[in-house]
């Protein structure tokens, strides 16, 4: 489910103009993404620049961070859940529920 979440987040960021790189993160093997063609690569899952952990990423997406925190609290990413029509946010189910809702609501 975590890889699906990252894939959805990468797709969302690409609609916002982010660039998908042709290399993978050394830690988690997910594709790297960059805010602009000339900006530093970052991993959505790890939340850091994989080339140098001492450098902060140029932009850390709050949506991915919030979703990652919710997953540690038992929230689930439903299979094939579309992004929110209103804000483009990730849709998830709270613990012990099948109701899907945007994490930004």
PDB file of C-alpha atoms in Angstrom:
ATOM      1  CA  UNK A   1       0.000   0.000   0.000  1.00  0.00           C
ATOM      2  CA  UNK A   2       2.913   2.371   0.687  1.00  0.00           C
ATOM      3  CA  UNK A   3       4.256   2.011  -2.854  1.00  0.00           C
ATOM      4  CA  UNK A   4       0.777   2.723  -4.254  1.00  0.00           C
ATOM      5  CA  UNK A   5       0.593   5.889  -2.144  1.00  0.00           C
ATOM      6  CA  UNK A   6       3.960   7.045  -3.479  1.00  0.00           C
ATOM      7  CA  UNK A   7       2.871   6.290  -7.043  1.00  0.00           C
ATOM      8  CA  UNK A   8      -0.284   8.372  -6.593  1.00  0.00           C
ATOM      9  CA  UNK A   9       1.689  11.219  -5.043  1.00  0.00           C
ATOM     10  CA  UNK A  10       4.240  11.180  -7.886  1.00  0.00           C
ATOM     11  CA  UNK A  11       1.396  11.251 -10.425  1.00  0.00           C
ATOM     12  CA  UNK A  12      -0.183  14.197  -8.628  1.00  0.00           C
ATOM     13  CA  UNK A  13       3.104  16.120  -8.481  1.00  0.00           C
ATOM     14  CA  UNK A  14       3.690  15.502 -12.181  1.00  0.00           C
ATOM     15  CA  UNK A  15       0.342  17.189 -12.928  1.00  0.00           C
ATOM     16  CA  UNK A  16       1.715  20.171 -10.967  1.00  0.00           C
ATOM     17  CA  UNK A  17       4.798  20.354 -13.218  1.00  0.00           C
ATOM     18  CA  UNK A  18       7.272  18.198 -11.272  1.00  0.00           C
ATOM     19  CA  UNK A  19       9.754  16.108 -13.255  1.00  0.00           C
ATOM     20  CA  UNK A  20      10.067  12.329 -12.979  1.00  0.00           C
ATOM     21  CA  UNK A  21      13.726  11.292 -13.067  1.00  0.00           C
ATOM     22  CA  UNK A  22      15.045   8.133 -14.719  1.00  0.00           C
ATOM     23  CA  UNK A  23      16.796   6.980 -11.534  1.00  0.00           C
ATOM     24  CA  UNK A  24      15.675   5.209  -8.363  1.00  0.00           C
ATOM     25  CA  UNK A  25      16.218   5.952  -4.680  1.00  0.00           C
ATOM     26  CA  UNK A  26      19.064   3.840  -3.284  1.00  0.00           C
ATOM     27  CA  UNK A  27      17.125   3.232  -0.061  1.00  0.00           C
ATOM     28  CA  UNK A  28      13.614   2.251  -1.220  1.00  0.00           C
ATOM     29  CA  UNK A  29      13.981   1.797  -5.009  1.00  0.00           C
ATOM     30  CA  UNK A  30      11.140   4.244  -5.779  1.00  0.00           C
ATOM     31  CA  UNK A  31      11.511   6.673  -8.715  1.00  0.00           C
ATOM     32  CA  UNK A  32      13.055  10.031  -7.906  1.00  0.00           C
ATOM     33  CA  UNK A  33      11.252  13.282  -8.681  1.00  0.00           C
ATOM     34  CA  UNK A  34      12.334  16.914  -8.867  1.00  0.00           C
ATOM     35  CA  UNK A  35      10.431  20.166  -8.554  1.00  0.00           C
ATOM     36  CA  UNK A  36      12.050  21.559 -11.737  1.00  0.00           C
ATOM     37  CA  UNK A  37      14.393  20.238 -14.414  1.00  0.00           C
ATOM     38  CA  UNK A  38      17.380  21.889 -12.712  1.00  0.00           C
ATOM     39  CA  UNK A  39      16.381  21.216  -9.082  1.00  0.00           C
ATOM     40  CA  UNK A  40      17.674  18.550  -6.715  1.00  0.00           C
ATOM     41  CA  UNK A  41      16.203  15.041  -6.945  1.00  0.00           C
ATOM     42  CA  UNK A  42      14.144  13.783  -4.041  1.00  0.00           C
ATOM     43  CA  UNK A  43      12.392  10.625  -2.961  1.00  0.00           C
ATOM     44  CA  UNK A  44       8.728  10.988  -1.996  1.00  0.00           C
ATOM     45  CA  UNK A  45       8.836   7.937   0.284  1.00  0.00           C
ATOM     46  CA  UNK A  46      12.066   8.748   2.104  1.00  0.00           C
ATOM     47  CA  UNK A  47      11.427  12.495   2.048  1.00  0.00           C
ATOM     48  CA  UNK A  48      15.025  13.412   1.408  1.00  0.00           C
ATOM     49  CA  UNK A  49      17.583  13.985  -1.256  1.00  0.00           C
ATOM     50  CA  UNK A  50      19.029  10.482  -1.721  1.00  0.00           C
ATOM     51  CA  UNK A  51      22.339  11.861  -2.970  1.00  0.00           C
ATOM     52  CA  UNK A  52      23.099  13.669   0.276  1.00  0.00           C
ATOM     53  CA  UNK A  53      21.084  13.125   3.454  1.00  0.00           C
ATOM     54  CA  UNK A  54      22.639  16.287   4.903  1.00  0.00           C
ATOM     55  CA  UNK A  55      20.880  18.481   2.327  1.00  0.00           C
ATOM     56  CA  UNK A  56      17.174  19.222   2.855  1.00  0.00           C
ATOM     57  CA  UNK A  57      14.886  18.551  -0.110  1.00  0.00           C
ATOM     58  CA  UNK A  58      14.006  21.600  -2.188  1.00  0.00           C
ATOM     59  CA  UNK A  59      10.331  21.050  -1.473  1.00  0.00           C
ATOM     60  CA  UNK A  60       8.673  18.495   0.804  1.00  0.00           C
ATOM     61  CA  UNK A  61       5.080  17.786  -0.075  1.00  0.00           C
ATOM     62  CA  UNK A  62       2.776  18.103   2.949  1.00  0.00           C
ATOM     63  CA  UNK A  63       0.260  15.730   1.374  1.00  0.00           C
ATOM     64  CA  UNK A  64       2.716  12.809   1.355  1.00  0.00           C
ATOM     65  CA  UNK A  65       3.908  13.592   4.874  1.00  0.00           C
ATOM     66  CA  UNK A  66       0.338  13.692   6.224  1.00  0.00           C
ATOM     67  CA  UNK A  67      -0.559  10.437   4.455  1.00  0.00           C
ATOM     68  CA  UNK A  68       2.560   8.728   5.816  1.00  0.00           C
ATOM     69  CA  UNK A  69       1.666   9.830   9.376  1.00  0.00           C
ATOM     70  CA  UNK A  70      -1.938   8.625   8.987  1.00  0.00           C
ATOM     71  CA  UNK A  71      -0.736   5.226   7.737  1.00  0.00           C
ATOM     72  CA  UNK A  72       1.269   4.794  10.956  1.00  0.00           C
ATOM     73  CA  UNK A  73      -2.006   5.365  12.850  1.00  0.00           C
ATOM     74  CA  UNK A  74      -3.880   2.638  10.968  1.00  0.00           C
ATOM     75  CA  UNK A  75      -5.362   4.601   8.081  1.00  0.00           C
ATOM     76  CA  UNK A  76      -5.551   2.685   4.805  1.00  0.00           C
ATOM     77  CA  UNK A  77      -5.061   3.689   1.214  1.00  0.00           C
ATOM     78  CA  UNK A  78      -7.932   2.084  -0.702  1.00  0.00           C
ATOM     79  CA  UNK A  79      -7.001   0.370  -3.915  1.00  0.00           C
ATOM     80  CA  UNK A  80      -7.693   2.556  -6.953  1.00  0.00           C
ATOM     81  CA  UNK A  81      -8.765   5.520  -4.797  1.00  0.00           C
ATOM     82  CA  UNK A  82      -8.808   8.625  -6.986  1.00  0.00           C
ATOM     83  CA  UNK A  83      -7.290  11.874  -5.837  1.00  0.00           C
ATOM     84  CA  UNK A  84      -9.755  14.379  -4.336  1.00  0.00           C
ATOM     85  CA  UNK A  85     -11.659  16.273  -7.026  1.00  0.00           C
ATOM     86  CA  UNK A  86     -11.646  19.481  -4.985  1.00  0.00           C
ATOM     87  CA  UNK A  87      -8.001  19.802  -3.952  1.00  0.00           C
ATOM     88  CA  UNK A  88      -6.058  16.918  -5.517  1.00  0.00           C
ATOM     89  CA  UNK A  89      -5.354  15.459  -2.062  1.00  0.00           C
ATOM     90  CA  UNK A  90      -4.908  11.789  -1.295  1.00  0.00           C
ATOM     91  CA  UNK A  91      -8.040   9.912  -0.250  1.00  0.00           C
ATOM     92  CA  UNK A  92      -7.766   7.375   2.589  1.00  0.00           C
ATOM     93  CA  UNK A  93      -9.959   5.348   4.965  1.00  0.00           C
ATOM     94  CA  UNK A  94      -9.721   5.872   8.736  1.00  0.00           C
ATOM     95  CA  UNK A  95      -9.133   2.828  10.957  1.00  0.00           C
ATOM     96  CA  UNK A  96     -12.079   0.394  11.158  1.00  0.00           C
ATOM     97  CA  UNK A  97     -13.978   2.189   8.379  1.00  0.00           C
ATOM     98  CA  UNK A  98     -14.546   1.736   4.682  1.00  0.00           C
ATOM     99  CA  UNK A  99     -15.519   5.380   4.111  1.00  0.00           C
ATOM    100  CA  UNK A 100     -13.048   7.141   1.832  1.00  0.00           C
ATOM    101  CA  UNK A 101     -12.220  10.772   2.486  1.00  0.00           C
ATOM    102  CA  UNK A 102      -9.637  13.359   1.535  1.00  0.00           C
ATOM    103  CA  UNK A 103      -6.838  13.759   4.077  1.00  0.00           C
ATOM    104  CA  UNK A 104      -7.021  17.542   3.578  1.00  0.00           C
ATOM    105  CA  UNK A 105     -10.620  17.785   4.798  1.00  0.00           C
TER     106      UNK A 105
END
